[in-house]
Short mmCIF file of C-alpha atoms in Angstrom, two decimals:
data_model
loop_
_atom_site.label_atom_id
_atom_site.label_comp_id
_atom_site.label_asym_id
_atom_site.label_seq_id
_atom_site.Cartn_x
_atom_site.Cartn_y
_atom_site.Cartn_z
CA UNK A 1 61.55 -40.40 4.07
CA UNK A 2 58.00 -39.95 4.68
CA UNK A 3 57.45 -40.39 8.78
CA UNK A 4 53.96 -40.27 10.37
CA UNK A 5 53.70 -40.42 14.82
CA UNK A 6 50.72 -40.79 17.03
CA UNK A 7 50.36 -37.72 18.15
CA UNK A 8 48.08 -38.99 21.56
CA UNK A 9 51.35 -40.49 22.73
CA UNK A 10 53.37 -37.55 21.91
CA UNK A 11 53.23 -34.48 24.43
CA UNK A 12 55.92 -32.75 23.11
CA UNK A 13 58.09 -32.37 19.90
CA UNK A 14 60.36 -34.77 19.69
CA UNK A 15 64.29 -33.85 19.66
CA UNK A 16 66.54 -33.81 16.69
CA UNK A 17 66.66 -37.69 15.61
CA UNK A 18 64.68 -39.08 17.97
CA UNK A 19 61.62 -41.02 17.17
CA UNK A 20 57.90 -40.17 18.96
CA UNK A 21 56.86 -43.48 20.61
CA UNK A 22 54.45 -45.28 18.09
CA UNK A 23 56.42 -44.03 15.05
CA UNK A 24 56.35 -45.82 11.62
CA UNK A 25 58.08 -45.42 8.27
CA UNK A 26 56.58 -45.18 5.43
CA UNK A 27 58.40 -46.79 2.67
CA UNK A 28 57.44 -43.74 0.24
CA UNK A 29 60.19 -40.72 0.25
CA UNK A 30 59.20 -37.21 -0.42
CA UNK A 31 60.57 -37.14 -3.42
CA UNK A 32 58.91 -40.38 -4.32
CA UNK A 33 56.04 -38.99 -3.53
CA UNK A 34 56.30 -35.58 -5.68
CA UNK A 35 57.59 -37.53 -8.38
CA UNK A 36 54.60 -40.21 -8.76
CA UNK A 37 51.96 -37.05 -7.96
CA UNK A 38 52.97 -34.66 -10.60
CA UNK A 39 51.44 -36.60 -13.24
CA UNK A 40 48.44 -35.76 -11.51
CA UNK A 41 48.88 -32.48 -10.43
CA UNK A 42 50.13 -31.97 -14.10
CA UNK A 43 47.11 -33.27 -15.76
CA UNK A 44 44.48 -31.68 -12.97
CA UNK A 45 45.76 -28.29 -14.16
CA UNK A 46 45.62 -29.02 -17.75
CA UNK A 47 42.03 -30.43 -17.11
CA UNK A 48 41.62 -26.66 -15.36
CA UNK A 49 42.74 -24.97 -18.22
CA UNK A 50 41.21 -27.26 -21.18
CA UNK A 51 37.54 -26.04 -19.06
CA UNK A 52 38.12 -22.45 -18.94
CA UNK A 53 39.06 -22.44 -22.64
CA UNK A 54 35.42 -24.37 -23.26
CA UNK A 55 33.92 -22.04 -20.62
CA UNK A 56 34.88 -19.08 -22.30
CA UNK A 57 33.20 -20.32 -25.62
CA UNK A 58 30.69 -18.01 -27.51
CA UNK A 59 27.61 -19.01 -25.78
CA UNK A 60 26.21 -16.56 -23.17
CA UNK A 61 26.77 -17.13 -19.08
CA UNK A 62 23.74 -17.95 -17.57
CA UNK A 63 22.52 -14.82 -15.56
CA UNK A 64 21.73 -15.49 -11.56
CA UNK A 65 18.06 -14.66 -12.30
CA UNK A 66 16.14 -14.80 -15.19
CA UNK A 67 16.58 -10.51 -16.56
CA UNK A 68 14.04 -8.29 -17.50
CA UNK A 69 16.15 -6.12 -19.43
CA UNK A 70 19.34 -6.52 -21.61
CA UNK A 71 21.34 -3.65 -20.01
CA UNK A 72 21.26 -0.55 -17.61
CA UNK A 73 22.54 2.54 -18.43
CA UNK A 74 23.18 4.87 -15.52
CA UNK A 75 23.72 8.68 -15.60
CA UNK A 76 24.24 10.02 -12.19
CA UNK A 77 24.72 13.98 -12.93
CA UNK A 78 26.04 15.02 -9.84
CA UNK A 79 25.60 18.43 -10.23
CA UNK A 80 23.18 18.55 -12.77
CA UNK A 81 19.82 19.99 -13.62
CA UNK A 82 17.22 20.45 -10.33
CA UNK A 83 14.20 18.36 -10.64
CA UNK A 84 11.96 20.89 -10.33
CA UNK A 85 13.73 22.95 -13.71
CA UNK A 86 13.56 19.55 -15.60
CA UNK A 87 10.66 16.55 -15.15
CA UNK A 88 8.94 17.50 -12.03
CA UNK A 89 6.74 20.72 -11.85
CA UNK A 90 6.25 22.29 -8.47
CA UNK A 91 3.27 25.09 -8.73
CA UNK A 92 3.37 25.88 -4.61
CA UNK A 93 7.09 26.99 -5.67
CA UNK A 94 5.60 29.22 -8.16
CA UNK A 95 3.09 30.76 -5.81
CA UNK A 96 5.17 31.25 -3.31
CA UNK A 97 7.67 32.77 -5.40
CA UNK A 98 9.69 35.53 -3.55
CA UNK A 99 8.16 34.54 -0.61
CA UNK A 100 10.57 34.20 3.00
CA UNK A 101 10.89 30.47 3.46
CA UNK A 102 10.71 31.26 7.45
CA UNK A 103 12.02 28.95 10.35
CA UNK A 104 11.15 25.66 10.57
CA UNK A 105 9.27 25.11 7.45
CA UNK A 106 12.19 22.82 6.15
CA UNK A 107 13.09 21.08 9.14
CA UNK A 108 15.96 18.79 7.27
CA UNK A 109 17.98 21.21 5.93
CA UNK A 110 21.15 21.86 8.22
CA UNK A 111 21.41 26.12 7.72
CA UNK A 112 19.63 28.04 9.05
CA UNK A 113 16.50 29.72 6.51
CA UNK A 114 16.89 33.26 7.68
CA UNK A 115 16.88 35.13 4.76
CA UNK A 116 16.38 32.96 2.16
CA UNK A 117 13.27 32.82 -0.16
CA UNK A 118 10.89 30.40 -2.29
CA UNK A 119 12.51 30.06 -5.58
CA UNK A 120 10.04 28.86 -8.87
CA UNK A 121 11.78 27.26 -12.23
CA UNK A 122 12.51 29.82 -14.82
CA UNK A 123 11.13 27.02 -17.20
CA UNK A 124 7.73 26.52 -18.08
CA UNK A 125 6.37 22.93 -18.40
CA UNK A 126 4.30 21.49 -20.85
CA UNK A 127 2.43 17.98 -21.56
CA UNK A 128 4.42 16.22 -23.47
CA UNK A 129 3.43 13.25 -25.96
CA UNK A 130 0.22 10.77 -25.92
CA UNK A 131 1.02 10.28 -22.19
CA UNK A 132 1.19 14.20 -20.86
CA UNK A 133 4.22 13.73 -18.74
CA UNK A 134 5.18 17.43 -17.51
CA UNK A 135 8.97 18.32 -19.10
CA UNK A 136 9.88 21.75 -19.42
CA UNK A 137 11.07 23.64 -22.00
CA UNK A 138 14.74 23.42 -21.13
CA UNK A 139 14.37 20.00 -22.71
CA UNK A 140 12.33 20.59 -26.27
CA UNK A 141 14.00 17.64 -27.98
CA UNK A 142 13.37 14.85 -24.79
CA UNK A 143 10.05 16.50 -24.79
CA UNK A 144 9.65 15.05 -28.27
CA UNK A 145 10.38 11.14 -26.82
CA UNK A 146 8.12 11.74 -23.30
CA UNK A 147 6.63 8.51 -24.22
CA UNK A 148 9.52 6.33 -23.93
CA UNK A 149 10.43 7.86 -20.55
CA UNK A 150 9.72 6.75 -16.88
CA UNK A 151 10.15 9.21 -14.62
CA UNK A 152 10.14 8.45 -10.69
CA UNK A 153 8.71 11.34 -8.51
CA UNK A 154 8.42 8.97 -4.95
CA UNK A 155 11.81 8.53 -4.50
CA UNK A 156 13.39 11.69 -2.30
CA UNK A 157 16.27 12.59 -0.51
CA UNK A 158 16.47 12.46 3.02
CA UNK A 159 20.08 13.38 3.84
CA UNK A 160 21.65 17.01 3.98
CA UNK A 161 24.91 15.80 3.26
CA UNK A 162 25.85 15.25 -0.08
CA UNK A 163 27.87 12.09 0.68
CA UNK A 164 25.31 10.34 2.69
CA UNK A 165 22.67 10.86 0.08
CA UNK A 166 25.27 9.87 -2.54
CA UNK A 167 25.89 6.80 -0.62
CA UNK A 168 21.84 6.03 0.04
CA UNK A 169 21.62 6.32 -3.63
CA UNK A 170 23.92 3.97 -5.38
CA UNK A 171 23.59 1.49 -2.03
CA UNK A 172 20.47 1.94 -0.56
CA UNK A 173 22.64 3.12 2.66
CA UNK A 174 23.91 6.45 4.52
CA UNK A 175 26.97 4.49 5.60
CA UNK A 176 27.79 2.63 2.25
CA UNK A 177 29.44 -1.12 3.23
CA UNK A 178 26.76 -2.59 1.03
CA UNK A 179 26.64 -3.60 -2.69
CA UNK A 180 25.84 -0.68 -5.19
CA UNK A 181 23.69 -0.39 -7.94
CA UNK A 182 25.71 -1.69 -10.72
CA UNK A 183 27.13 -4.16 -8.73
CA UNK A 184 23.50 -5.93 -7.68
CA UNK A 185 22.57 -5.36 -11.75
CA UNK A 186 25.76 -6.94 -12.99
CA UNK A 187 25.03 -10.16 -10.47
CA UNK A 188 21.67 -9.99 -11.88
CA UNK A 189 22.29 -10.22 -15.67
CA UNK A 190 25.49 -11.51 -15.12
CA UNK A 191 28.05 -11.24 -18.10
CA UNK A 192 28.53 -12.36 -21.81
CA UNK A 193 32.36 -12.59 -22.01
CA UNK A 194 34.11 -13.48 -18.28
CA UNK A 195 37.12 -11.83 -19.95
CA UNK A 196 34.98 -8.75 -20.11
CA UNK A 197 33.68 -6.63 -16.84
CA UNK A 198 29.84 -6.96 -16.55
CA UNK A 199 30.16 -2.86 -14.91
CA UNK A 200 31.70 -0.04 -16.17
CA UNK A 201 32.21 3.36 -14.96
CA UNK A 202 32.87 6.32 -16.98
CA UNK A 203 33.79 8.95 -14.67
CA UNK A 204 37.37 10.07 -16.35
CA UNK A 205 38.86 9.43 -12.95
CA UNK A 206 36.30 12.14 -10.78
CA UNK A 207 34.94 10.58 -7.60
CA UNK A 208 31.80 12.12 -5.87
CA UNK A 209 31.10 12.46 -2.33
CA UNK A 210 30.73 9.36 -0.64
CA UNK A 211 33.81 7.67 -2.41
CA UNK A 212 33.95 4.79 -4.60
CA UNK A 213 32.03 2.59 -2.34
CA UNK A 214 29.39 4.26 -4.54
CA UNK A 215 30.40 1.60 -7.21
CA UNK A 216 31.92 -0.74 -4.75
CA UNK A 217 30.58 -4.69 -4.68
CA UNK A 218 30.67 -4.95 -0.73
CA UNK A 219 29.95 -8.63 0.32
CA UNK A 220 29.30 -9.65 -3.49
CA UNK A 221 32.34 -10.93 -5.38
CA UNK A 222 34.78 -8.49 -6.33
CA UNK A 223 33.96 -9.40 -10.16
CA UNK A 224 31.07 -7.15 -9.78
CA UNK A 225 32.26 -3.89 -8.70
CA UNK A 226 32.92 -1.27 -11.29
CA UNK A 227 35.58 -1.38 -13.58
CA UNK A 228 37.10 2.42 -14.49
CA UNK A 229 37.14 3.04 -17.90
CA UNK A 230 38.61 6.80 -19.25
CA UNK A 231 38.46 8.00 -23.02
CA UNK A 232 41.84 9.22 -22.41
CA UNK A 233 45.01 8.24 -21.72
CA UNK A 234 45.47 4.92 -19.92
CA UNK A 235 41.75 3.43 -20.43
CA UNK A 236 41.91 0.97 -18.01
CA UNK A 237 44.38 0.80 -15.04
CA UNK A 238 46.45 -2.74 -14.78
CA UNK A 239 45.97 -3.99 -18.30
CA UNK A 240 49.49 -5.28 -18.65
CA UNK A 241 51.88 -6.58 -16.15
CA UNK A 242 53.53 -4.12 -14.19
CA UNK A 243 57.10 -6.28 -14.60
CA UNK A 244 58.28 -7.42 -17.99
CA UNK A 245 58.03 -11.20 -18.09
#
């Protein structure tokens, strides 16, 4: 049977079959009561499940903001080509070229610049298209599509350590715990498909300093954090069940 006690009256849990003063019995059993609410319970989940079938119709989700662009693609070339061989020209580096750096005249880096010297790009640049952006020639065939590009010279590095500046990078932090890149542009455009991931990252299972808080979603829902993708192998970890059903 269903029981219900005033609790104000009661200091202390009551012994096995004894009654709380104020007590009253309900009329309803438990197993009256599970019996007359699983029709409801029944058809609540139904109702759940009839919605996410309409939800997950062909019609686009509504992004969280009205988007600029359709999609971002991302190439973070950790390793890569310098700046200053590729979109960025530095002439002082070709002045100084074979010149001793000397103390003090990069105060961020953490060595020491005894012994080391100015080094120029072995590339020459060149205007490129109707807008004269400066690419060199390691890059003749992106030199031929210098209009459609938008390079970014303001942004800099101001970390030594490669995780840090990995970190400030894809976060906007030295010490990560905060939403990265992908993860702010997927809530941003939000998602086509909800059985789809709005972020992907092809990486073939390397991580780069910093960890994967580099892709991570932080305080944003975990639906927004990158989803691993490899073009071999397993392509996406925890696609089927791990137990046969």
């Amino acid at each position: 049977m269903l029981h219900r006690h005033n609790t104000s009256r009661c200091q202390s849990p009551p012994a096995s079959g004894s009654r709380c003063p104020g007590h009253v019995k309900s009329a309803l059993s438990r197993r009256d009561a599970l019996q007359t609410a699983s029709a409801g319970f029944g058809w609540l989940a139904l109702g759940g499940l009839l919605g996410e079938g309409a939800f997950a119709g062909t019609s686009p989700r509504p992004p969280h903001r009205a988007p600029r662009a359709k999609n971002v693609i991302f190439c973070f070339m950790d390793g890569g080509p310098s700046h200053v061989d590729t979109f960025d020209p530095k002439p002082m580096l070709a002045r100084h070229q074979g010149q001793a750096i000397g103390e003090g005249a990069v105060s961020k880096l953490s060595q020491s610049n005894a012994g080391r010297v100015w080094l120029g790009s072995p590339w020459a640049f060149r205007p490129r298209g109707e807008s004269g952006l400066p690419v060199s020639d390691l890059f003749p065939r992106m030199a031929n599509v210098a209009d459609r590009l938008c390079v970014v010279r303001s942004m800099v590095g101001i970390q030594p350590l490669h995780g840090q500046q990995n970190l400030l990078l894809h976060t906007g932090r030295i010490i990560g715990q905060a939403p990265s890149l992908g993860a702010w542009v997927s809530y941003g455009l939000g998602s086509e498909n909800r059985n789809l991931p709005g972020y992907v990252l092809l990486n073939n299972d390397w991580v780069p300093n910093g960890g994967l808080e580099n892709f991570g979603s932080s305080f944003l829902p975990a639906s927004h954090q990158a989803t691993t993708m490899r073009a071999s192998g397993t392509p996406v970890d925890n696609i089927q069940p791990s137990d046969p059903p």
